[in-house]
Each structure stands twice: as structure tokens, then as C-alpha cells.
Short mmCIF file of C-alpha atoms and ligand atoms in Angstrom, two decimals:
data_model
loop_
_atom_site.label_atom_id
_atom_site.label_comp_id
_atom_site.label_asym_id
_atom_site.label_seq_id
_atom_site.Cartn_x
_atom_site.Cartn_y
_atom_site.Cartn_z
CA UNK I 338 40.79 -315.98 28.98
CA UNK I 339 40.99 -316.74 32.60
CA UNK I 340 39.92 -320.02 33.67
CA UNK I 341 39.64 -319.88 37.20
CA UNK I 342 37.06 -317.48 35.95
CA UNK I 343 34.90 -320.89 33.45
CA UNK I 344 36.10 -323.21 36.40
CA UNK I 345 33.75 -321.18 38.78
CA UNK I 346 30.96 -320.69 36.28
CA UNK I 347 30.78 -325.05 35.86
CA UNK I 348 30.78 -325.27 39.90
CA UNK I 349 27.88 -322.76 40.38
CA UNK I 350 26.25 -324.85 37.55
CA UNK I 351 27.39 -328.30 39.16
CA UNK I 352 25.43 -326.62 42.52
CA UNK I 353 22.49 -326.03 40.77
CA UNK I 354 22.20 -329.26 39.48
CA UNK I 355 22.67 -330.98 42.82
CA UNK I 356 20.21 -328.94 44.19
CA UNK I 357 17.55 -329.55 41.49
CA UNK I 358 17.07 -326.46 40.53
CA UNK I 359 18.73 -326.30 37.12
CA UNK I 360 16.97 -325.34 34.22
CA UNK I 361 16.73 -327.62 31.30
CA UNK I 362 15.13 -325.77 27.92
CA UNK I 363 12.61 -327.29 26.18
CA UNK I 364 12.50 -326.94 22.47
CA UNK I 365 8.82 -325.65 20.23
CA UNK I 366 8.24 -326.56 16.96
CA UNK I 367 4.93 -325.10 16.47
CA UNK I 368 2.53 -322.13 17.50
CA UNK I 369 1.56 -321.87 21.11
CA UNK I 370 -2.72 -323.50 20.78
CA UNK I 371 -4.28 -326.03 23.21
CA UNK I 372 -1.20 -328.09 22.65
CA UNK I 373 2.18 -327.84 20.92
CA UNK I 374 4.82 -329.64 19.32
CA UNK I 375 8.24 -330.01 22.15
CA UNK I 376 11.24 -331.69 21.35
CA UNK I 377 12.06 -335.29 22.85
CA UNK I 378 7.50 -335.15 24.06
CA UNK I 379 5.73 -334.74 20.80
CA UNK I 380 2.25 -332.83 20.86
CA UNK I 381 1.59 -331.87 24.22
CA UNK I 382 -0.86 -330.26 25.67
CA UNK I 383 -0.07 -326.52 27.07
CA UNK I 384 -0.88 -325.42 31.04
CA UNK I 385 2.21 -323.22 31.10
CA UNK I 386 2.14 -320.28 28.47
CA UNK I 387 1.05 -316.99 29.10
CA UNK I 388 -1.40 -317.20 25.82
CA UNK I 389 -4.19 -316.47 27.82
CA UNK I 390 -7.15 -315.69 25.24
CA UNK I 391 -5.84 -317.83 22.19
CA UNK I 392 -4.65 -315.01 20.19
CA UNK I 393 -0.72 -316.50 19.38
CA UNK I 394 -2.25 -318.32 16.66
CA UNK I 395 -5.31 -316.46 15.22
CA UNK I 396 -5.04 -316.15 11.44
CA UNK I 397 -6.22 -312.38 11.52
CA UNK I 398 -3.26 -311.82 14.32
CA UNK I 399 -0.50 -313.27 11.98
CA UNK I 400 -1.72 -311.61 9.20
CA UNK I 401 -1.30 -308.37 10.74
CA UNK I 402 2.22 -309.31 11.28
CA UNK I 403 2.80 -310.51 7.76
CA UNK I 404 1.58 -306.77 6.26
CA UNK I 405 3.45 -304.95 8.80
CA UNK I 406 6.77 -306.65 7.78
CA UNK I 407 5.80 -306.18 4.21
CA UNK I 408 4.97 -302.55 5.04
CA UNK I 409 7.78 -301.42 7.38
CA UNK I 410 10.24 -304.16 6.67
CA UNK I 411 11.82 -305.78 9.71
CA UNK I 412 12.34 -302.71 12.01
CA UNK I 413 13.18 -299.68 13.12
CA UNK I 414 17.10 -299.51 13.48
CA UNK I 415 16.74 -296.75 16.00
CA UNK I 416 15.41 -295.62 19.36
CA UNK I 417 12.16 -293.59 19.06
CA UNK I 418 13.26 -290.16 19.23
CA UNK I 419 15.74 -290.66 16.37
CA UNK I 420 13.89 -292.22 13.44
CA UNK I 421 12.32 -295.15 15.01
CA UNK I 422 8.65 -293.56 15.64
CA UNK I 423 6.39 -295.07 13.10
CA UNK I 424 2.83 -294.40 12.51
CA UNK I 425 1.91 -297.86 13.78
CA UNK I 426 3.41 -296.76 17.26
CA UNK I 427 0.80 -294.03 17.51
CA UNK I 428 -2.18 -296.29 16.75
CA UNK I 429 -1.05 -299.14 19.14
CA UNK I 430 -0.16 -296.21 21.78
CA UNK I 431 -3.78 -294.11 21.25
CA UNK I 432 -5.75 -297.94 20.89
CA UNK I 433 -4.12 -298.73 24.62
CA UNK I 434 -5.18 -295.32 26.17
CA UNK I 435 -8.42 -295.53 24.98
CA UNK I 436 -8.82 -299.40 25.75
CA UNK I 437 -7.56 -298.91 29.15
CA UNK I 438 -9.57 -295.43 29.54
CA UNK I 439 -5.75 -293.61 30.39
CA UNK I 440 -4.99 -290.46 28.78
CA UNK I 441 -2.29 -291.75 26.70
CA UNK I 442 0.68 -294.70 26.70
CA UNK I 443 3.89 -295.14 25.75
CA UNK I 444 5.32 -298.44 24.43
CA UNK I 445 8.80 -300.66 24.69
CA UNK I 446 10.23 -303.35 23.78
CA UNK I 447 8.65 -305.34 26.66
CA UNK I 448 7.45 -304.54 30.23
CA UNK I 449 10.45 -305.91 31.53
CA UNK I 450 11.86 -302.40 29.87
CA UNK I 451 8.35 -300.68 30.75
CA UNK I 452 9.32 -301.25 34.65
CA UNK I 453 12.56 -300.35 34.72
CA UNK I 454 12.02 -297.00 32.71
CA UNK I 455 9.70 -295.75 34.43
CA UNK I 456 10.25 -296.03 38.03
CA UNK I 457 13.74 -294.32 38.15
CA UNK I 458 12.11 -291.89 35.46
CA UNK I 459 9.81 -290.26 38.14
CA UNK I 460 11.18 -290.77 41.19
CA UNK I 461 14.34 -288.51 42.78
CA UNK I 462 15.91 -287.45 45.82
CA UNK I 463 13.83 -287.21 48.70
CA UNK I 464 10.84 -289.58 46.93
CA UNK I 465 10.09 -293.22 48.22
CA UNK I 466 8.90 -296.28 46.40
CA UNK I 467 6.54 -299.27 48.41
CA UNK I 468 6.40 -302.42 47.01
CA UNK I 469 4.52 -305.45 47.46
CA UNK I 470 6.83 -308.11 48.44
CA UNK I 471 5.72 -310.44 45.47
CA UNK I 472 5.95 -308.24 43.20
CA UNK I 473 7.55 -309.09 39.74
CA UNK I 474 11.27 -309.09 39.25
CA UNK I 475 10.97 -306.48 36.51
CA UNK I 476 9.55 -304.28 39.54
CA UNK I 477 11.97 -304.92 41.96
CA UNK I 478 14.73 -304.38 39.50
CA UNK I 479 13.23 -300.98 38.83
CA UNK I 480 13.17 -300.15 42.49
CA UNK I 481 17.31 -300.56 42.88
CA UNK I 482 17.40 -298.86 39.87
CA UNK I 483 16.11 -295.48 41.56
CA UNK I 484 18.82 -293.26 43.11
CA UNK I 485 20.16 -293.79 46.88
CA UNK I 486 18.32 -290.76 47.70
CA UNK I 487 15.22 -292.41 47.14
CA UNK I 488 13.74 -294.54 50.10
CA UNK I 489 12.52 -298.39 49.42
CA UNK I 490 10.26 -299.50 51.03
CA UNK I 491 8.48 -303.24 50.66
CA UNK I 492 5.26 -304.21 52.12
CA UNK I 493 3.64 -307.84 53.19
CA UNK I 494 1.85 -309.28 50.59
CA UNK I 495 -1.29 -307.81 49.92
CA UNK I 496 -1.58 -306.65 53.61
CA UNK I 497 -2.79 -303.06 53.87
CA UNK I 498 -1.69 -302.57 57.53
CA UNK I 499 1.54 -303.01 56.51
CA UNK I 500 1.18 -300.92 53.75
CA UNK I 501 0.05 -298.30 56.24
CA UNK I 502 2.80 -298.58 58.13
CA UNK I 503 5.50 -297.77 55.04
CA UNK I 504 3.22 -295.07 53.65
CA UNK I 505 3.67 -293.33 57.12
CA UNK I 506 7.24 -294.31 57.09
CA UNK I 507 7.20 -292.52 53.90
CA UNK I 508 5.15 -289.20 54.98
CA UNK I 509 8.31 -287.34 55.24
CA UNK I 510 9.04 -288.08 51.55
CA UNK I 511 8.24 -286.11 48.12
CA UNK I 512 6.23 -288.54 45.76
CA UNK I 513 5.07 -291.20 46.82
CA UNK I 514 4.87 -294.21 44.48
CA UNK I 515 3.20 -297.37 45.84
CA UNK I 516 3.54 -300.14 43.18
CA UNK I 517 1.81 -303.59 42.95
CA UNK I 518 0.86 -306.32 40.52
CA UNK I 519 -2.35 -306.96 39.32
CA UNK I 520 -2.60 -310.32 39.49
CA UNK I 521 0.45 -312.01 41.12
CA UNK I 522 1.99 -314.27 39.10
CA UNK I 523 3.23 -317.48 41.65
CA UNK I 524 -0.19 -316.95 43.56
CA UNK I 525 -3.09 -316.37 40.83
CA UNK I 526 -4.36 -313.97 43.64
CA UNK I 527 -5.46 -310.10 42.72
CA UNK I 528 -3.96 -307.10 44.02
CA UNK I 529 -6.76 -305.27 46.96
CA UNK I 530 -6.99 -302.73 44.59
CA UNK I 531 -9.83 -300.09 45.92
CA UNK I 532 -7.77 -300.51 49.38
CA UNK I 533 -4.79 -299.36 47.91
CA UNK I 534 -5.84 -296.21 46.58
CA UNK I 535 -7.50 -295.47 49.36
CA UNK I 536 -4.83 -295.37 51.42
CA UNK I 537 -2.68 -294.11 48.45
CA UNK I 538 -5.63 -291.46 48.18
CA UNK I 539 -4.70 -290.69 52.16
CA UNK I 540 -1.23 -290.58 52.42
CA UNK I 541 -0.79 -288.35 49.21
CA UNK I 542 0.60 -291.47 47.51
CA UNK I 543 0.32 -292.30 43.80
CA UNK I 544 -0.35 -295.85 42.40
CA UNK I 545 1.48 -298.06 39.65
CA UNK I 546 0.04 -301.54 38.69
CA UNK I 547 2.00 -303.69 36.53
CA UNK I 548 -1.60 -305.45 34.99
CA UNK I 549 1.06 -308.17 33.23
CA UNK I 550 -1.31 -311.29 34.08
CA UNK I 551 -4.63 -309.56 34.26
CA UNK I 552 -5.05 -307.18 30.84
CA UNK I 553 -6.91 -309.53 28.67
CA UNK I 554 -8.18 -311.94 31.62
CA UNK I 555 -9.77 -310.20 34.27
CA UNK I 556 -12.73 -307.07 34.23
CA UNK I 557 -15.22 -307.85 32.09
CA UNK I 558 -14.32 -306.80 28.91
CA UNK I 559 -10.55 -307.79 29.09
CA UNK I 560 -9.50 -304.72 30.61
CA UNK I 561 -7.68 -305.81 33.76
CA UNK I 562 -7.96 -305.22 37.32
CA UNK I 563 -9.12 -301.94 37.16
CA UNK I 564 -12.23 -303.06 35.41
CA UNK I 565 -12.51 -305.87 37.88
CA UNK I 566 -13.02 -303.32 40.35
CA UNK I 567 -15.23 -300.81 38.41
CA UNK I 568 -12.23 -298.56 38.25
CA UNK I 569 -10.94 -298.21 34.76
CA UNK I 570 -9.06 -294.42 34.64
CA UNK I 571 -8.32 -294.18 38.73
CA UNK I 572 -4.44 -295.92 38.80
CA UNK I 573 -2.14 -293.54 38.00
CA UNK I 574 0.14 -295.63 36.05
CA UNK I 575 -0.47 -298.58 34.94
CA UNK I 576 1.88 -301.47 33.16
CA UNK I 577 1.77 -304.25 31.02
CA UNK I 578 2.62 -306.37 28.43
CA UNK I 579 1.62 -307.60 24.83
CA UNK I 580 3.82 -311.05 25.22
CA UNK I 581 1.02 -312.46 27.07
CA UNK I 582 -2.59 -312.46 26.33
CA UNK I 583 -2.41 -309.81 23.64
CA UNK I 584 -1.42 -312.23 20.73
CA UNK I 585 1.99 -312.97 22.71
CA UNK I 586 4.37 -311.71 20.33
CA UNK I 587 6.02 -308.99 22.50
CA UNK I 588 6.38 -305.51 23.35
CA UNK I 589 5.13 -303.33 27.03
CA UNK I 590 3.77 -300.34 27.92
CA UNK I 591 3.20 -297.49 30.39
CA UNK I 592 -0.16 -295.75 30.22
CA UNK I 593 -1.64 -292.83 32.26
CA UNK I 594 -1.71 -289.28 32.26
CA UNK I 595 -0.14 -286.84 29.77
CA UNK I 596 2.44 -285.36 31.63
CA UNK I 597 3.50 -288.56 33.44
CA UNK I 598 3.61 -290.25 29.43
CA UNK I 599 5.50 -287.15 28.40
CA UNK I 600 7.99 -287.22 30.97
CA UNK I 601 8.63 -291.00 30.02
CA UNK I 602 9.31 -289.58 26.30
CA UNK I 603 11.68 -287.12 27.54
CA UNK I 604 13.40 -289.04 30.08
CA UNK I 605 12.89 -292.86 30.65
CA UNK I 606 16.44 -294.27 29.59
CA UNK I 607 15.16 -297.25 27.65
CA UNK I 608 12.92 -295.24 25.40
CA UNK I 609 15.83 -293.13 24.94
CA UNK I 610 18.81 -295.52 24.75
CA UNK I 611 17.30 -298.69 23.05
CA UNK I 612 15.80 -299.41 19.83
CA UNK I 613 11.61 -298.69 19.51
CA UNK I 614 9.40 -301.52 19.49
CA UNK I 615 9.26 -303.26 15.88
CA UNK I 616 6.64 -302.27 14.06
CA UNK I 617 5.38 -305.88 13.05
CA UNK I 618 5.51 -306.39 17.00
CA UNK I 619 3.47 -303.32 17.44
CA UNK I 620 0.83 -304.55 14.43
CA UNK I 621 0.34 -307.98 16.03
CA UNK I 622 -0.44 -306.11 19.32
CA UNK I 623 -2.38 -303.68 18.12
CA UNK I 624 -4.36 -306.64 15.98
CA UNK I 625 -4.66 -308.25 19.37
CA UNK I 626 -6.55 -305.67 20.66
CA UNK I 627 -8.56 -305.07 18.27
CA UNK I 628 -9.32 -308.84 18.16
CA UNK I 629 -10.17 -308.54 21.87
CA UNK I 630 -12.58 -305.53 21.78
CA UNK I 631 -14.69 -307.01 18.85
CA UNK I 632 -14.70 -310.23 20.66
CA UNK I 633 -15.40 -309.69 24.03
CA UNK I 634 -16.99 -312.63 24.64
CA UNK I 635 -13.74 -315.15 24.87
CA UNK I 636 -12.67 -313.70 27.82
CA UNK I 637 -16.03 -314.87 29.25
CA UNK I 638 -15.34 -317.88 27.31
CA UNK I 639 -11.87 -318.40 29.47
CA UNK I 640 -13.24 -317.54 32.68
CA UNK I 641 -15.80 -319.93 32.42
CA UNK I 642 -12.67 -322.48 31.37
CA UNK I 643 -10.62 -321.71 34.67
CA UNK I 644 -13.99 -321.59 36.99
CA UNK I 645 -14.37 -325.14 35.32
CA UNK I 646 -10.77 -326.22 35.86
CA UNK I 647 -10.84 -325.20 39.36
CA UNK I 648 -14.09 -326.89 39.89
CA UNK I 649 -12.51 -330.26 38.89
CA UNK I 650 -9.68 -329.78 40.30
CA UNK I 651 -11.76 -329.55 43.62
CA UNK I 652 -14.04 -332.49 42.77
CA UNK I 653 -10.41 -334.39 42.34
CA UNK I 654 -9.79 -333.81 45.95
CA UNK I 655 -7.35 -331.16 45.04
CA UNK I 656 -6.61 -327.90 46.84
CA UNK I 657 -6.61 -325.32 44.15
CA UNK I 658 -5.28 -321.52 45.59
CA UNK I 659 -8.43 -319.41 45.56
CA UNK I 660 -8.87 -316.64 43.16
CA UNK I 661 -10.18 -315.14 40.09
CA UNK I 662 -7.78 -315.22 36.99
CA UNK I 663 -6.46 -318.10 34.78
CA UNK I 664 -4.02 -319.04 37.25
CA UNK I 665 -4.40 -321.68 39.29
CA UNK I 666 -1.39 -323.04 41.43
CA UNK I 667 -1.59 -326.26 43.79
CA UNK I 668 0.46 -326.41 46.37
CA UNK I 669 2.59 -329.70 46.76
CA UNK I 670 5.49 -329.27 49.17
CA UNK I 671 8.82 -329.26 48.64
CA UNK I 672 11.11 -328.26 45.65
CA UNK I 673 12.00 -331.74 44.30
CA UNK I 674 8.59 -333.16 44.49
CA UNK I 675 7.15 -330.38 42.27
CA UNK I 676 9.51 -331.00 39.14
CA UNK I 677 9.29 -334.66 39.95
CA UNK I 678 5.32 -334.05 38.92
CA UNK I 679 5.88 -331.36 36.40
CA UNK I 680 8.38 -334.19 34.65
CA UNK I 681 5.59 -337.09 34.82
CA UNK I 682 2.97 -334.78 33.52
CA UNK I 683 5.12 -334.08 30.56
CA UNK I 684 6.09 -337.22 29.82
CA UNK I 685 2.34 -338.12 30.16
CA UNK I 686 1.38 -335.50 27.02
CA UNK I 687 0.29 -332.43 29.47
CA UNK I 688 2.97 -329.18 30.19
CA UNK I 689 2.48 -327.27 33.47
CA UNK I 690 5.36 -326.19 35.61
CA UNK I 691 6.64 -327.07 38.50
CA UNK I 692 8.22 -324.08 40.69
CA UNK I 693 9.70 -324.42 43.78
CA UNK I 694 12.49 -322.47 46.20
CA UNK I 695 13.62 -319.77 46.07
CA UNK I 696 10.89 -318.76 43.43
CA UNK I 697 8.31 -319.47 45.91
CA UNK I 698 8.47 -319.72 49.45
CA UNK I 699 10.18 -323.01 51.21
CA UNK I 700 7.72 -325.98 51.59
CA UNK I 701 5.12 -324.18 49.57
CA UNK I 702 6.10 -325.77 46.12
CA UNK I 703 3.38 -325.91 43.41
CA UNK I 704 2.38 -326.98 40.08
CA UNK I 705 1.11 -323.94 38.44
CA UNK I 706 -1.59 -324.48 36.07
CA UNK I 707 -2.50 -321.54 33.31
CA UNK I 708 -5.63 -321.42 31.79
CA UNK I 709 -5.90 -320.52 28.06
CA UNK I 710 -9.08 -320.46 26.17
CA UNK I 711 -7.15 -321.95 23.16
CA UNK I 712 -8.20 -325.32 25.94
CA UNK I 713 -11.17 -327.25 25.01
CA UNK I 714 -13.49 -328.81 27.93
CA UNK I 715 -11.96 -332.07 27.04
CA UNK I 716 -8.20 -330.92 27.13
CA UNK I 717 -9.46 -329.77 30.91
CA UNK I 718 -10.74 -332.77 31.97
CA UNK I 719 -7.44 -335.07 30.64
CA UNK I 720 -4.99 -332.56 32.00
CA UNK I 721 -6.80 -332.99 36.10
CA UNK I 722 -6.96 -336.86 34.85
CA UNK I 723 -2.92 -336.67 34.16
CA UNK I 724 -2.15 -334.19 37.20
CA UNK I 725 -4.22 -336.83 39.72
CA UNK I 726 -2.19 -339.69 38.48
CA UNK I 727 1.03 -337.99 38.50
CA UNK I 728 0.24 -336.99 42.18
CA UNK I 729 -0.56 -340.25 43.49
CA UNK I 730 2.29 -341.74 42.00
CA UNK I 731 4.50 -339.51 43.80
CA UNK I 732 2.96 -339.85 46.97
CA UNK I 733 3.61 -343.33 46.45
CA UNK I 734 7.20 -343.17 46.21
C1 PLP R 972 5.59 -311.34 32.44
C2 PLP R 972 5.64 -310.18 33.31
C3 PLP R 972 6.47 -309.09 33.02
C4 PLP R 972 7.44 -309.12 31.87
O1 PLP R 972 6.77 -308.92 30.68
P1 PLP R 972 7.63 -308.92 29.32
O2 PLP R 972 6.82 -308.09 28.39
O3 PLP R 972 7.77 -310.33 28.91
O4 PLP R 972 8.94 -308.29 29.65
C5 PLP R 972 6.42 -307.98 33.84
N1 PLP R 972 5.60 -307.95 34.91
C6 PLP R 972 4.80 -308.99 35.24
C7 PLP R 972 3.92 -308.90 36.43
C8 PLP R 972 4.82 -310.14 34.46
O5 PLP R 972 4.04 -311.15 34.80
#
């Protein structure tokens, strides 16, 4: 053991504490609701998970779980094309196609694993990839995962005449895969959709959305930004996850045409290389679903919830970022000041996050707020009472 090699590891760790931005884990004791049980804070009320609709802690969703583990035991021991395919796969992959109106899906262990398989999967010598520049991390990862001979190419956020500009940078190129979030995840903002096909559309492009923060929240049925935008079946690929609004166990997919899915089957390295989704993950997903088609109406119910939250927020005197999903950032300045308020919150019985550089942009620290519908109108109102407070107290220091 080397320890020049442990006495470098402490310094980096020693920087990141000077600098504030070390992370300290904070321990659950209970399902993800309105509010949960953390270690050192007590019951707390929750404006930081990804549990969008409610679902982490339905009865009917953890049943599900319960019979799968009773029916398939606790997993597959295998990739898929070995002997970790079960029945269960198929349902959750056919229920996903036909919610999302694709031709058929694929699912991994996450969409962390979704990304990265399927970007290098299509793309070879002589192809290009453009990227929005806020994309995920699981996206850009999948980007330097693609060969040398493959151009990269990122775009300014949401800005189609920059996206213009790479596409023609690209013209020279084989397939052309532009690739964008949904809904952006530090912003709350969503992706200019019908523009990017277009110009997709134009330049002989084809689209991938990674629909992470948006399946389940946005479109009027829970379907995501293609439903937003009245155009459920026109992205080529499209990516997401079942570890956030759908029930938030775990577990990503790829959905879109047959060949493209087939392809992925035959030659997407973590399909291939890494154990198949477990099936009790793939039950409480597919039991998420289901929950969500049979009862469309919460995701009315939730964006009624974040309209209201950004109301008050407003009536506070706040500057909420403007859009349409359950996220709902405010922008506070710098770095230290956004933990600083994250902290007081939490110690004042409400949990939102505070992110700062490099996550986000220098001087454009927030406190990100994420709307569940698991929040009652009165869990709203006490978490802008909490938020105010902890932002005038900081302003007086
Ligand atoms: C959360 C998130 C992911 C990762 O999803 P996992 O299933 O947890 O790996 C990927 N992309 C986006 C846009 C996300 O927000």
C-alpha cells in the first residue's frame, strides 16, 4: 500500500472542505412521502427527491415488489442474453413502448447505463454527436465514450442557432445524433423540442432525449416532453429512468424503433456485459406505470402543486426560474451562501438543496426546490415560510 498514494487522497479531500464543497451524507430511516425521517433532523419535510408523483410509497407499488421477490427471488445472476431475461422484462419493456407510443424499449439497470450504452452503440467512424451543453453527466459520459473517429460536438444551451451551426459543422458526417434533456435538471427549463427536430428533420440529423425529469411530470397524461409538445412517437430515441417518478426504485431505458432497440440487444456493452435489471425492480416499475395510466389525474394534481409553489414563491418576493415542471430553482449567488440556506432550512424541518460551483455556473448558486405531489398545500405554504426566513437571515449576516 503506497501512502503517498492515501496522503494525496486526504489533501484533495482537505481542498474540498476548504472550499465548501464537500459532501456530507445524510442518513433515511423511512420511505421517501411529504416528509421523511434523517438522521441528526428528525421528520423533515422533502423538496429534494426525485419522487415526483408519490409513487415510492404507494401500498399497491410495494406490493408489486413484495410478489416479484416472492416470484423470481432476488435476481437474475446474469446479463440478459445469458439467463437473465425474465418474463417481467417483456411486460415492463412492451408497457414502456406502448406508454410512450415507441415501437419497442429496452431496459437497464438505470439510465445512467441507458446513456452510456447506447450512444457508443450507434454511433462509428465518420458519425458526430451534438450535445446541449447542460446536458446530464450520464450524457456527456456517453459522448467520450464514442470512438475518436466520431466528432463531438456541444451546443449553447437550448440555443438553436448554435445548434445550426454544429449540425452544419457536422454535414460532412454519417449519422447524425443530436441529444438533449427533456427537462434540464439545474434549470427546471424544457428542452425547444419541435425546434430541434426541425432542424434535426433538415440537416438529416436524428434526435435522442434523455426524458429523466419529465416522464411522469410533464404532457398531459405523464408522458413527458413529447406529449408536452403533441409529439408522442416523433424522437427517435428517447431515455429515461424508473428511479424517479416511476415509483423510484430503479432501473432505465431506451425506447424507439425496432431496429435501433435491436441493435441495443445485439450490441450495447452494458446490456451485454452487466447483470439485467432485477425483476422486483422491473415489477415496481412496471406497477408504477400502471399506477400512472389508471390515475392520470395526479399528475394534474402535481402540476397544480408546483404552479402553486411558484405562485407563492412569487407573492414572497422571490424570483422563481420560469418554467413548466416540478422544478423550481431560485437563484441566490454564490456557492457558500446556498448551503449556508440549504443547512438552515434543514435544521428548520424542510430539505431542499443547495447547489453551487462548478455544478452550476459561478455566481448563479440556487436552492433547488422539487415538487412532489406526495406535498400537501400546507407542507407548500411552511416550506416558502422556512425558505423566506432562512433567506433573510442570511442576508443579514
Ligand atoms: C437522474 C438522471 C439520470 C440518471 O438516472 P438513473 O436511473 O438514476 O441512473 C440520467 N439522466 C438525467 C437527465 C437524469 O436527471
Amino acid at each position: 500500500m503506497s501512502d503517498k498514494f492515501y496522503a494525496n487522497l486526504q489533501n484533495t479531500l482537505e481542498s474540498l472542505k476548504t472550499s465548501g464543497t464537500y459532501k456530507n451524507l445524510k442518513y433515511l430511516s423511512s420511505p421517501l412521502s411529504n416528509s421523511a425521517f434523517v438522521e441528526e433532523y428528525g421528520k423533515v419535510t422533502i423538496l429534494c427527491s426525485n419522487n415526483y408523483l408519490g409513487l415510492a410509497d404507494k401500498p399497491e407499488i410495494i406490493q408489486a415488489g413484495i410478489d416479484a421477490l416472492k416470484k423470481y427471488g432476488a435476481g437474475a445472476a446474469s446479463v440478459r442474453f445469458i439467463c437473465g431475461t425474465f418474463d417481467i422484462h417483456r411486460a415492463l419493456e412492451e408497457k414502456i413502448s406502448d406508454f410512450l407510443h415507441t415501437e419497442a424499449a429496452l431496459t437497464y439497470t438505470s439510465c445512467w447505463s441507458a446513456n452510456t450504452a447506447v450512444i457508443p452503440a450507434i454511433l462509428g467512424p465518420g458519425d458526430a454527436v451534438i450535445s446541449d451543453e447542460l446536458n446530464h453527466a450520464s450524457i456527456i459520459d456517453g459522448c467520450r465514450l464514442v470512438g475518436k473517429d466520431v466528432k463531438r460536438l456541444v451546443y449553447k444551451h437550448s440555443d438553436m442557432d448554435s445548434l445550426e451551426e454544429k449540425l452544419k459543422e457536422a454535414s460532412d458526417c454519417g449519422t447524425i445524433l443530436v441529444v438533449t434533456d427533456g427537462v434540464f435538471s439545474m434549470e427546471g427549463d424544457v428542452a425547444k423540442l419541435p425546434e430541434i427536430v426541425a432542424l434535426a428533420e433538415r440537416y438529416g440529423a436524428i434526435v435522442m432525449m434523455d426524458d429523466s425529469h419529465a416522464t411522469g411530470v410533464i404532457g398531459k397524461s405523464g408522458r413527458g416532453t413529447a406529449e408536452y409538445y403533441n409529439m408522442l412517437g416523433k424522437v427517435d430515441i428517447i431515455s429515461g429512468t424508473f428511479g424517479k417518478a416511476l415509483g423510484g426504485a430503479g432501473g432505465g431505458f431506451i425506447a424507439g424503433r425496432k431496429p435501433l432497440i435491436d441493435m441495443l440487444v445485439q450490441k450495447s456493452r452494458p446490456h451485454l456485459f452487466s447483470n439485467s435489471l432485477p425483476p422486483v425492480l422491473a415489477a415496481i416499475a412496471l406497477a408504477a406505470v400502471e399506477y400512472l395510466e389508471s390515475n392520470p389525474q395526479i399528475v394534474e394534481s402535481l402540476r397544480s402543486k408546483a404552479k402553486y409553489m411558484r405562485q407563492e414563491l412569487i407573492k414572497a418576493g422571490l424570483e422563481p426560474l420560469e418554467g413548466d415542471s416540478a422544478i423550481i430553482p431560485i437563484i441566490v449567488g454564490d456557492t457558500a451562501k446556498a448551503i449556508c440556506i440549504a443547512d438552515a432550512m434543514l435544521k428548520k424541518g424542510v430539505y431542499a438543496t443547495g447547489f453551487g460551483y462548478p455544478v452550476v455556473p459561478e455566481g448563479k448558486a440556487r436552492i433547488r426546490i422539487q415538487v412532489s405531489d406526495a406535498l400537501t398545500y400546507d407542507d407548500i405554504d411552511l416550506s416558502v415560510r422556512v425558505l423566506c426566513e432562512c433567506l433573510r437571515q442570511s442576508a443579514a449576516v
